[in-house]
Amino acid sequence: MVPESNLPKQMVSLRGVSKSYGDKNVFSNIDLDVAAGEVTAIIGPSGAGKSTLLRCINLLELPDEGQITIGDKTIKAGSTATNKEGEELRRKAGMVFQHFNLFPHMNVLRNVSFAQERVLKRSRKDAEERSRLLLDRVGLADFADAYPARCSGGQQQRIAIARALAMDPEVMLFDEPTSALDPEVGLEVLAVMRELADEGMTMIVVTHETNFARDVSDNLIVMADGKIIEQGDPGQILSDPEHERTKLFLRAVLGR
Amino acid sequence: MTLLITVAAVSIGVVLGVPLVVGLRAKNFLVRLVSRGLVDLIRGIPAIVWLFIIYFGVSIGAFRFDSTMAAIVGLGLISAAYFAEIYRGGISAVDMGQWEAGNALGVNRWTTFAQIVGPQAFRVSVPSMTSYAISLLKDSSIASTIGVTEIVFFTTQDARSNDGGLTVYILAAAIYLALSVPLALLARRLDASLRKKVSR
């Protein structure tokens, strides 16, 4: 009998999560677990519901059924979860978007510091110190005074990663972080993500980058038609998938 | 006087337009309904009629508007309604991703609106706002009908006493031009400098 305390702590847990838009059911009854320090990659054809699922984790989309747990905080769908509880949950997760979504009217330093000051109530001095540290970590220390519009896509995405990290999240969610970048530029972003993973950050990444999935992630989830059709060791699934749909999808992705 | 009325009315409009647009976008159905009703009511009645209503109609106890105040209040309210709609367009022009980024970072809805989306919406709204202001400069001439001593008032007075000369109207036109053209120039400059910050 393994005592409860010896089981790996689940950083993120989804139970029975379903989401529909009107009549269209995006996915139903999804269960998902991500242990602390684990990197989970989610791949699959478009429209499979991958992004929507990711966005349910930090309640950017509100699931119709099920419950979401991050760390020690659980929210049940359709419960009397107040806005405030949703905000608390969101604080635990950092999100990086496909289109970066940096704030164009603020310079880079302010982009990274803004939420620290407003949400975490850090002083301007502390926030900026932390911001500079993180910008340095993603290789963009000199860009603090620049405006996002002057930065390349890859730079903007790295700034976005710094901005999310500044909130000291327990888990980082990546929604197709390199899909809007050309392949070479995508590499600089993937490098940063790789480092993050090596440092032990819990990460859930929706991506088309199968190399990243194979080399960096601990767990691979294949989603299609609103269901998780395969799940497990990335190397195994990518080289020898069981499900027919996975085979079909991988043929298109890997055989380019 | 023309300038005074225009500047005062626009200022009122810029400020009052904000609570109006917040009302228009409110989650509460009743608030939305009332806001929509107000905006449509204000825009649905011609300025000249509003000015008459406010000038002749408002007498609360011993309080009555003098003609200049009536003009400023009337044109100010109308401006507010128009600015609310301009702001509404500006807000919806801001990419959803900005809201999402704010939310994902844990910033509450109000701060996201005020500090992230709002400033961007404002920047987008500036061309429409300056365009409106320049129009208002001309339309403030409406105030002459309730006796405000602005450009058209003097012009028509002069024309009557001097047996209807074209000259005086041309003079009025020239004065309006002299005011609007530099304003339009300034407006374009303002727009350009605001854009420079956020474009590549």
Short mmCIF file of C-alpha atoms in Angstrom, two decimals:
data_model
loop_
_atom_site.label_atom_id
_atom_site.label_comp_id
_atom_site.label_asym_id
_atom_site.label_seq_id
_atom_site.Cartn_x
_atom_site.Cartn_y
_atom_site.Cartn_z
CA MET A 1 0.00 0.00 0.00
CA VAL A 2 1.56 3.24 -1.06
CA PRO A 3 0.87 5.96 1.49
CA GLU A 4 -0.95 8.99 0.07
CA SER A 5 1.94 11.30 0.78
CA ASN A 6 4.31 9.32 -1.41
CA LEU A 7 2.26 9.77 -4.57
CA PRO A 8 3.58 12.49 -6.89
CA LYS A 9 1.72 15.69 -6.22
CA GLN A 10 -0.63 16.50 -9.05
CA MET A 11 -0.07 20.09 -9.90
CA VAL A 12 -2.95 20.25 -12.35
CA SER A 13 -5.98 18.00 -12.41
CA LEU A 14 -9.01 18.01 -14.63
CA ARG A 15 -11.98 15.78 -13.90
CA GLY A 16 -14.92 15.31 -16.18
CA VAL A 17 -14.44 18.61 -17.95
CA SER A 18 -16.81 19.36 -20.81
CA LYS A 19 -17.28 22.39 -22.98
CA SER A 20 -19.80 23.24 -25.69
CA TYR A 21 -20.48 26.32 -27.71
CA GLY A 22 -24.22 26.30 -28.18
CA ASP A 23 -25.00 23.04 -29.94
CA LYS A 24 -21.46 22.25 -30.83
CA ASN A 25 -19.77 20.06 -28.26
CA VAL A 26 -16.04 20.80 -28.24
CA PHE A 27 -15.06 18.09 -25.78
CA SER A 28 -16.68 16.15 -23.01
CA ASN A 29 -15.65 14.33 -19.91
CA ILE A 30 -11.94 14.98 -20.10
CA ASP A 31 -9.69 13.77 -17.29
CA LEU A 32 -6.15 15.02 -17.14
CA ASP A 33 -3.34 14.99 -14.62
CA VAL A 34 -0.05 16.80 -14.70
CA ALA A 35 2.40 16.18 -11.89
CA ALA A 36 4.58 18.90 -10.46
CA GLY A 37 7.63 19.53 -12.60
CA GLU A 38 6.20 17.57 -15.49
CA VAL A 39 5.96 18.83 -19.05
CA THR A 40 2.88 17.72 -20.94
CA ALA A 41 2.50 18.36 -24.64
CA ILE A 42 -0.90 18.26 -26.32
CA ILE A 43 -0.97 17.66 -30.05
CA GLY A 44 -3.68 16.91 -32.54
CA PRO A 45 -5.55 18.16 -35.58
CA SER A 46 -7.18 21.60 -35.62
CA GLY A 47 -10.55 21.83 -34.04
CA ALA A 48 -9.77 18.96 -31.70
CA GLY A 49 -10.37 21.24 -28.76
CA LYS A 50 -6.75 21.46 -27.58
CA SER A 51 -6.65 25.23 -27.17
CA THR A 52 -10.10 25.34 -25.64
CA LEU A 53 -9.07 22.70 -23.13
CA LEU A 54 -5.95 24.65 -22.24
CA ARG A 55 -7.95 27.82 -21.83
CA CYS A 56 -10.35 26.04 -19.49
CA ILE A 57 -7.48 25.28 -17.16
CA ASN A 58 -7.03 28.94 -16.28
CA LEU A 59 -10.71 29.67 -16.74
CA LEU A 60 -10.22 31.89 -19.76
CA GLU A 61 -13.01 29.70 -21.07
CA LEU A 62 -15.55 28.51 -18.55
CA PRO A 63 -16.14 24.77 -18.68
CA ASP A 64 -19.74 23.60 -18.63
CA GLU A 65 -19.05 20.56 -16.47
CA GLY A 66 -16.29 19.11 -14.38
CA GLN A 67 -13.71 20.53 -12.07
CA ILE A 68 -10.30 22.11 -12.43
CA THR A 69 -7.58 21.89 -9.80
CA ILE A 70 -4.34 23.81 -9.79
CA GLY A 71 -2.18 23.18 -6.74
CA ASP A 72 -4.53 23.34 -3.79
CA LYS A 73 -7.28 25.32 -5.46
CA THR A 74 -10.27 23.61 -7.07
CA ILE A 75 -13.04 25.19 -9.04
CA LYS A 76 -16.18 23.29 -10.04
CA ALA A 77 -17.88 24.25 -13.26
CA GLY A 78 -21.20 26.00 -12.87
CA SER A 79 -20.65 26.36 -9.15
CA THR A 80 -21.02 29.60 -7.33
CA ALA A 81 -17.38 30.26 -8.14
CA THR A 82 -17.07 33.96 -7.82
CA ASN A 83 -14.97 36.11 -10.07
CA LYS A 84 -12.51 36.40 -7.25
CA GLU A 85 -11.96 32.66 -7.04
CA GLY A 86 -11.42 32.55 -10.75
CA GLU A 87 -8.82 35.28 -10.38
CA GLU A 88 -7.08 33.30 -7.66
CA LEU A 89 -6.93 30.27 -9.88
CA ARG A 90 -5.63 32.32 -12.78
CA ARG A 91 -2.86 33.69 -10.64
CA LYS A 92 -1.46 30.19 -10.26
CA ALA A 93 -1.19 29.66 -13.98
CA GLY A 94 0.84 31.71 -16.41
CA MET A 95 -0.27 31.74 -20.02
CA VAL A 96 1.63 32.36 -23.22
CA PHE A 97 -0.50 33.04 -26.30
CA GLN A 98 0.00 32.26 -29.95
CA HIS A 99 -0.14 35.94 -30.82
CA PHE A 100 1.89 37.14 -27.82
CA ASN A 101 -0.69 39.75 -26.72
CA LEU A 102 1.86 42.17 -25.31
CA PHE A 103 0.50 45.57 -24.32
CA PRO A 104 1.50 47.89 -27.18
CA HIS A 105 1.14 51.14 -25.27
CA MET A 106 3.63 50.11 -22.57
CA ASN A 107 7.32 49.52 -22.96
CA VAL A 108 8.78 46.06 -22.42
CA LEU A 109 9.77 46.66 -18.81
CA ARG A 110 6.30 47.94 -17.97
CA ASN A 111 4.70 45.01 -19.77
CA VAL A 112 6.51 42.63 -17.46
CA SER A 113 6.05 44.76 -14.35
CA PHE A 114 2.44 45.88 -14.73
CA ALA A 115 0.67 42.83 -13.37
CA GLN A 116 3.26 42.39 -10.64
CA GLU A 117 2.40 45.84 -9.32
CA ARG A 118 -1.36 45.61 -9.80
CA VAL A 119 -2.02 42.02 -8.82
CA LEU A 120 0.87 40.99 -6.58
CA LYS A 121 1.09 44.48 -5.13
CA ARG A 122 4.86 44.62 -5.47
CA SER A 123 6.50 48.02 -5.28
CA ARG A 124 7.63 49.53 -8.56
CA LYS A 125 11.24 49.03 -7.55
CA ASP A 126 10.80 45.35 -6.69
CA ALA A 127 8.71 44.67 -9.74
CA GLU A 128 11.20 46.28 -12.09
CA GLU A 129 14.08 44.46 -10.48
CA ARG A 130 12.33 41.16 -10.99
CA SER A 131 11.38 42.14 -14.52
CA ARG A 132 14.98 42.92 -15.46
CA LEU A 133 16.06 39.60 -14.02
CA LEU A 134 13.53 37.73 -16.09
CA LEU A 135 14.27 39.70 -19.24
CA ASP A 136 17.89 38.80 -18.78
CA ARG A 137 16.92 35.18 -18.33
CA VAL A 138 15.14 35.12 -21.68
CA GLY A 139 18.06 36.91 -23.27
CA LEU A 140 16.45 40.32 -23.71
CA ALA A 141 17.99 42.45 -20.96
CA ASP A 142 18.68 45.32 -23.39
CA PHE A 143 15.11 45.56 -24.53
CA ALA A 144 13.63 46.92 -21.32
CA ASP A 145 12.97 50.38 -22.71
CA ALA A 146 11.83 49.32 -26.13
CA TYR A 147 8.21 49.15 -27.21
CA PRO A 148 6.76 45.79 -28.30
CA ALA A 149 6.05 47.01 -31.80
CA ARG A 150 9.76 47.41 -32.39
CA CYS A 151 10.52 43.84 -31.37
CA SER A 152 10.50 40.83 -33.62
CA GLY A 153 7.98 38.04 -33.14
CA GLY A 154 10.42 35.77 -31.36
CA GLN A 155 11.48 38.58 -29.07
CA GLN A 156 7.89 39.46 -28.30
CA GLN A 157 7.10 35.87 -27.42
CA ARG A 158 10.09 35.66 -25.11
CA ILE A 159 8.95 38.88 -23.45
CA ALA A 160 5.52 37.32 -23.09
CA ILE A 161 7.12 34.35 -21.36
CA ALA A 162 8.98 36.69 -19.01
CA ARG A 163 5.73 38.53 -18.32
CA ALA A 164 3.97 35.31 -17.37
CA LEU A 165 6.90 34.12 -15.25
CA ALA A 166 6.95 37.41 -13.37
CA MET A 167 3.78 36.36 -11.60
CA ASP A 168 5.53 33.33 -10.08
CA PRO A 169 3.02 30.86 -11.45
CA GLU A 170 2.82 27.25 -10.35
CA VAL A 171 2.20 26.07 -13.88
CA MET A 172 2.88 27.58 -17.29
CA LEU A 173 0.34 27.12 -20.08
CA PHE A 174 1.50 27.56 -23.67
CA ASP A 175 -1.08 27.90 -26.44
CA GLU A 176 0.75 27.15 -29.70
CA PRO A 177 3.58 29.49 -28.73
CA THR A 178 5.53 29.08 -31.96
CA SER A 179 2.71 28.76 -34.49
CA ALA A 180 2.87 32.43 -35.44
CA LEU A 181 6.65 32.42 -35.80
CA ASP A 182 8.80 31.30 -38.67
CA PRO A 183 10.76 28.11 -37.91
CA GLU A 184 14.13 29.69 -37.20
CA VAL A 185 12.69 32.29 -34.90
CA GLY A 186 10.59 29.63 -33.20
CA LEU A 187 13.82 27.97 -32.10
CA GLU A 188 14.79 30.82 -29.80
CA VAL A 189 11.44 30.54 -28.08
CA LEU A 190 11.66 26.76 -27.82
CA ALA A 191 15.13 27.14 -26.28
CA VAL A 192 13.69 29.30 -23.52
CA MET A 193 10.91 26.79 -22.97
CA ARG A 194 13.43 23.99 -22.81
CA GLU A 195 15.39 25.83 -20.11
CA LEU A 196 12.21 26.40 -18.16
CA ALA A 197 11.43 22.72 -18.30
CA ASP A 198 14.93 21.83 -17.15
CA GLU A 199 14.49 24.13 -14.19
CA GLY A 200 11.49 22.09 -13.12
CA MET A 201 8.54 24.25 -14.15
CA THR A 202 5.28 22.41 -14.63
CA MET A 203 4.26 23.08 -18.22
CA ILE A 204 1.33 22.23 -20.45
CA VAL A 205 2.04 23.00 -24.07
CA VAL A 206 -0.39 22.86 -26.98
CA THR A 207 1.86 22.67 -29.99
CA HIS A 208 2.58 21.44 -33.47
CA GLU A 209 6.28 21.15 -32.68
CA THR A 210 6.68 17.40 -32.53
CA ASN A 211 10.41 17.64 -31.93
CA PHE A 212 9.80 19.67 -28.83
CA ALA A 213 7.18 17.16 -27.77
CA ARG A 214 9.56 14.28 -28.28
CA ASP A 215 12.63 15.85 -26.67
CA VAL A 216 11.27 17.90 -23.85
CA SER A 217 7.92 16.64 -22.74
CA ASP A 218 7.44 13.88 -20.21
CA ASN A 219 3.92 13.10 -21.27
CA LEU A 220 2.24 13.37 -24.65
CA ILE A 221 -1.49 13.73 -25.15
CA VAL A 222 -3.09 13.33 -28.55
CA MET A 223 -6.48 14.95 -28.91
CA ALA A 224 -8.85 14.53 -31.80
CA ASP A 225 -12.57 15.13 -32.21
CA GLY A 226 -12.92 16.34 -28.66
CA LYS A 227 -11.38 13.31 -27.01
CA ILE A 228 -8.01 12.23 -25.75
CA ILE A 229 -7.27 9.34 -28.06
CA GLU A 230 -3.78 8.54 -26.93
CA GLN A 231 -1.64 9.45 -24.00
CA GLY A 232 1.78 8.46 -22.73
CA ASP A 233 5.44 8.45 -23.55
CA PRO A 234 6.16 10.92 -26.35
CA GLY A 235 8.89 8.90 -28.04
CA GLN A 236 6.69 5.85 -28.06
CA ILE A 237 3.60 7.53 -29.46
CA LEU A 238 5.42 9.54 -32.09
CA SER A 239 7.29 6.58 -33.49
CA ASP A 240 4.65 3.93 -33.04
CA PRO A 241 1.16 5.30 -32.50
CA GLU A 242 -1.68 2.93 -31.67
CA HIS A 243 -4.70 4.90 -32.81
CA GLU A 244 -5.52 5.20 -36.49
CA ARG A 245 -6.38 8.88 -36.16
CA THR A 246 -3.00 9.55 -34.58
CA LYS A 247 -1.27 7.81 -37.44
CA LEU A 248 -3.18 9.94 -39.92
CA PHE A 249 -2.32 13.14 -38.11
CA LEU A 250 1.34 12.30 -37.66
CA ARG A 251 1.72 11.41 -41.28
CA ALA A 252 0.82 15.00 -42.12
CA VAL A 253 2.95 16.55 -39.41
CA LEU A 254 6.06 14.44 -39.65
CA GLY A 255 6.07 13.81 -43.34
CA ARG A 256 6.31 17.46 -44.44
CA MET B 1 -17.48 82.69 -27.56
CA THR B 2 -17.65 80.13 -30.34
CA LEU B 3 -14.40 78.65 -29.10
CA LEU B 4 -15.57 78.72 -25.51
CA ILE B 5 -18.73 76.81 -26.26
CA THR B 6 -16.95 74.28 -28.44
CA VAL B 7 -14.15 73.60 -25.99
CA ALA B 8 -16.51 73.41 -23.02
CA ALA B 9 -18.97 71.11 -24.80
CA VAL B 10 -16.24 68.79 -26.07
CA SER B 11 -14.68 68.63 -22.62
CA ILE B 12 -17.98 67.65 -21.09
CA GLY B 13 -18.50 65.11 -23.83
CA VAL B 14 -15.07 63.52 -23.42
CA VAL B 15 -15.61 63.05 -19.71
CA LEU B 16 -19.30 62.11 -19.61
CA GLY B 17 -18.90 59.76 -22.55
CA VAL B 18 -16.96 57.38 -20.30
CA PRO B 19 -19.66 56.50 -17.76
CA LEU B 20 -22.09 56.28 -20.67
CA VAL B 21 -19.99 53.74 -22.56
CA VAL B 22 -19.40 51.77 -19.37
CA GLY B 23 -23.16 51.67 -18.99
CA LEU B 24 -23.60 50.59 -22.59
CA ARG B 25 -21.27 47.67 -22.00
CA ALA B 26 -22.49 46.75 -18.53
CA LYS B 27 -23.35 43.19 -17.60
CA ASN B 28 -26.55 44.34 -15.90
CA PHE B 29 -29.40 44.43 -18.41
CA LEU B 30 -31.15 47.36 -16.77
CA VAL B 31 -28.04 49.52 -16.79
CA ARG B 32 -27.50 48.72 -20.46
CA LEU B 33 -31.10 49.54 -21.26
CA VAL B 34 -31.02 52.89 -19.50
CA SER B 35 -27.70 53.82 -21.12
CA ARG B 36 -28.92 52.84 -24.57
CA GLY B 37 -32.12 54.79 -23.97
CA LEU B 38 -30.22 57.89 -22.93
CA VAL B 39 -27.85 57.80 -25.87
CA ASP B 40 -30.60 57.25 -28.42
CA LEU B 41 -32.77 59.93 -26.84
CA ILE B 42 -30.00 62.50 -26.86
CA ARG B 43 -28.92 61.75 -30.41
CA GLY B 44 -32.47 61.42 -31.65
CA ILE B 45 -33.48 65.01 -31.05
CA PRO B 46 -31.89 67.81 -33.07
CA ALA B 47 -29.46 70.07 -31.24
CA ILE B 48 -31.55 73.14 -31.85
CA VAL B 49 -34.57 71.55 -30.16
CA TRP B 50 -32.45 70.47 -27.19
CA LEU B 51 -31.12 73.97 -26.78
CA PHE B 52 -34.62 75.41 -26.78
CA ILE B 53 -35.78 72.80 -24.27
CA ILE B 54 -32.90 73.48 -21.93
CA TYR B 55 -32.96 77.22 -22.28
CA PHE B 56 -36.69 77.82 -22.11
CA GLY B 57 -37.78 74.68 -20.36
CA VAL B 58 -35.51 74.44 -17.34
CA SER B 59 -36.73 76.51 -14.43
CA ILE B 60 -36.23 74.75 -11.12
CA GLY B 61 -37.26 77.20 -8.46
CA ALA B 62 -35.27 80.32 -9.14
CA PHE B 63 -32.72 78.54 -11.30
CA ARG B 64 -32.67 79.16 -15.01
CA PHE B 65 -29.90 78.64 -17.48
CA ASP B 66 -28.50 81.66 -19.19
CA SER B 67 -28.12 81.19 -22.91
CA THR B 68 -24.41 80.39 -22.87
CA MET B 69 -24.77 77.82 -20.11
CA ALA B 70 -27.74 76.28 -21.87
CA ALA B 71 -25.72 75.97 -25.05
CA ILE B 72 -22.79 74.41 -23.25
CA VAL B 73 -24.93 71.95 -21.32
CA GLY B 74 -26.98 71.02 -24.37
CA LEU B 75 -24.06 70.61 -26.72
CA GLY B 76 -22.09 68.92 -23.95
CA LEU B 77 -24.76 66.27 -23.45
CA ILE B 78 -25.05 65.67 -27.16
CA SER B 79 -21.28 65.36 -27.41
CA ALA B 80 -21.26 62.87 -24.56
CA ALA B 81 -23.73 60.65 -26.39
CA TYR B 82 -21.68 60.77 -29.58
CA PHE B 83 -18.43 60.17 -27.76
CA ALA B 84 -19.93 57.19 -25.97
CA GLU B 85 -20.61 55.62 -29.34
CA ILE B 86 -17.13 56.52 -30.59
CA TYR B 87 -15.61 54.98 -27.49
CA ARG B 88 -17.73 51.89 -27.98
CA GLY B 89 -16.33 51.46 -31.45
CA GLY B 90 -12.83 52.07 -30.16
CA ILE B 91 -13.16 49.47 -27.45
CA SER B 92 -14.42 46.79 -29.80
CA ALA B 93 -11.53 47.59 -32.11
CA VAL B 94 -9.06 46.50 -29.46
CA ASP B 95 -8.01 42.90 -29.99
CA MET B 96 -9.64 40.31 -27.69
CA GLY B 97 -6.16 39.07 -26.91
CA GLN B 98 -5.53 42.17 -24.82
CA TRP B 99 -8.44 41.31 -22.54
CA GLU B 100 -7.28 37.70 -22.40
CA ALA B 101 -3.72 38.63 -21.54
CA GLY B 102 -4.97 40.88 -18.75
CA ASN B 103 -7.25 38.16 -17.40
CA ALA B 104 -4.59 35.48 -17.65
CA LEU B 105 -2.24 37.64 -15.60
CA GLY B 106 -4.89 37.87 -12.91
CA VAL B 107 -5.66 41.54 -13.49
CA ASN B 108 -9.25 42.30 -12.57
CA ARG B 109 -11.75 43.38 -15.20
CA TRP B 110 -11.85 46.99 -14.14
CA THR B 111 -8.08 47.53 -14.18
CA THR B 112 -7.84 45.68 -17.49
CA PHE B 113 -10.41 48.07 -18.91
CA ALA B 114 -8.90 51.21 -17.43
CA GLN B 115 -5.22 50.56 -17.99
CA ILE B 116 -4.86 48.05 -20.78
CA VAL B 117 -7.81 48.20 -23.14
CA GLY B 118 -8.98 51.75 -22.39
CA PRO B 119 -5.82 53.59 -23.46
CA GLN B 120 -5.71 51.58 -26.68
CA ALA B 121 -9.37 52.24 -27.36
CA PHE B 122 -8.79 55.93 -26.76
CA ARG B 123 -5.95 56.06 -29.24
CA VAL B 124 -8.15 54.45 -31.87
CA SER B 125 -10.96 56.88 -31.09
CA VAL B 126 -8.92 60.06 -31.43
CA PRO B 127 -9.47 60.61 -35.19
CA SER B 128 -13.26 60.30 -34.78
CA MET B 129 -13.19 62.55 -31.75
CA THR B 130 -11.24 65.35 -33.41
CA SER B 131 -13.44 65.06 -36.46
CA TYR B 132 -16.48 65.53 -34.23
CA ALA B 133 -14.90 68.45 -32.42
CA ILE B 134 -14.20 70.25 -35.66
CA SER B 135 -17.80 69.71 -36.73
CA LEU B 136 -19.01 71.03 -33.42
CA LEU B 137 -17.05 74.20 -33.97
CA LYS B 138 -19.29 74.91 -36.93
CA ASP B 139 -22.48 73.58 -35.40
CA SER B 140 -22.06 75.69 -32.31
CA SER B 141 -23.57 78.34 -34.52
CA ILE B 142 -26.87 76.77 -33.50
CA ALA B 143 -26.45 78.55 -30.21
CA SER B 144 -27.17 81.84 -31.95
CA THR B 145 -30.82 80.83 -32.02
CA ILE B 146 -31.10 81.11 -28.28
CA GLY B 147 -29.24 84.35 -28.26
CA VAL B 148 -25.70 83.30 -27.52
CA THR B 149 -23.39 86.05 -28.71
CA GLU B 150 -21.21 83.98 -30.96
CA ILE B 151 -20.06 84.43 -34.55
CA VAL B 152 -23.32 83.78 -36.41
CA PHE B 153 -25.26 85.87 -33.92
CA PHE B 154 -23.19 88.93 -34.66
CA THR B 155 -23.17 88.15 -38.33
CA THR B 156 -26.95 88.00 -38.65
CA GLN B 157 -27.35 91.07 -36.47
CA ASP B 158 -24.94 92.95 -38.69
CA ALA B 159 -26.62 91.69 -41.85
CA ARG B 160 -30.03 92.87 -40.64
CA SER B 161 -28.89 96.32 -39.72
CA ASN B 162 -26.82 96.76 -42.85
CA ASP B 163 -29.55 95.59 -45.20
CA GLY B 164 -28.31 92.05 -45.83
CA GLY B 165 -24.81 92.26 -47.22
CA LEU B 166 -22.97 89.19 -48.50
CA THR B 167 -19.70 90.58 -47.18
CA VAL B 168 -20.47 89.96 -43.58
CA TYR B 169 -21.35 86.32 -44.22
CA ILE B 170 -18.13 85.82 -46.12
CA LEU B 171 -16.32 87.31 -43.17
CA ALA B 172 -18.03 84.82 -40.87
CA ALA B 173 -17.04 81.99 -43.18
CA ALA B 174 -13.45 83.19 -43.14
CA ILE B 175 -13.39 83.27 -39.35
CA TYR B 176 -14.73 79.73 -39.16
CA LEU B 177 -12.14 78.57 -41.67
CA ALA B 178 -9.40 80.30 -39.75
CA LEU B 179 -10.43 78.31 -36.72
CA SER B 180 -11.12 74.92 -38.29
CA VAL B 181 -8.20 74.47 -40.63
CA PRO B 182 -5.48 74.85 -37.98
CA LEU B 183 -7.54 72.60 -35.72
CA ALA B 184 -7.67 69.94 -38.41
CA LEU B 185 -3.93 70.25 -38.86
CA LEU B 186 -3.33 69.84 -35.14
CA ALA B 187 -5.65 66.86 -35.09
CA ARG B 188 -3.68 65.09 -37.80
CA ARG B 189 -0.43 65.85 -35.99
CA LEU B 190 -1.85 64.45 -32.76
CA ASP B 191 -2.96 61.28 -34.48
CA ALA B 192 0.45 60.82 -36.11
CA SER B 193 2.36 61.23 -32.87
CA LEU B 194 0.07 58.83 -31.03
CA ARG B 195 0.56 56.26 -33.77
CA LYS B 196 4.31 56.56 -33.81
CA LYS B 197 4.57 55.05 -30.37
CA VAL B 198 2.76 51.87 -31.16
CA SER B 199 3.54 51.16 -34.78
CA ARG B 200 6.62 49.56 -36.27
#
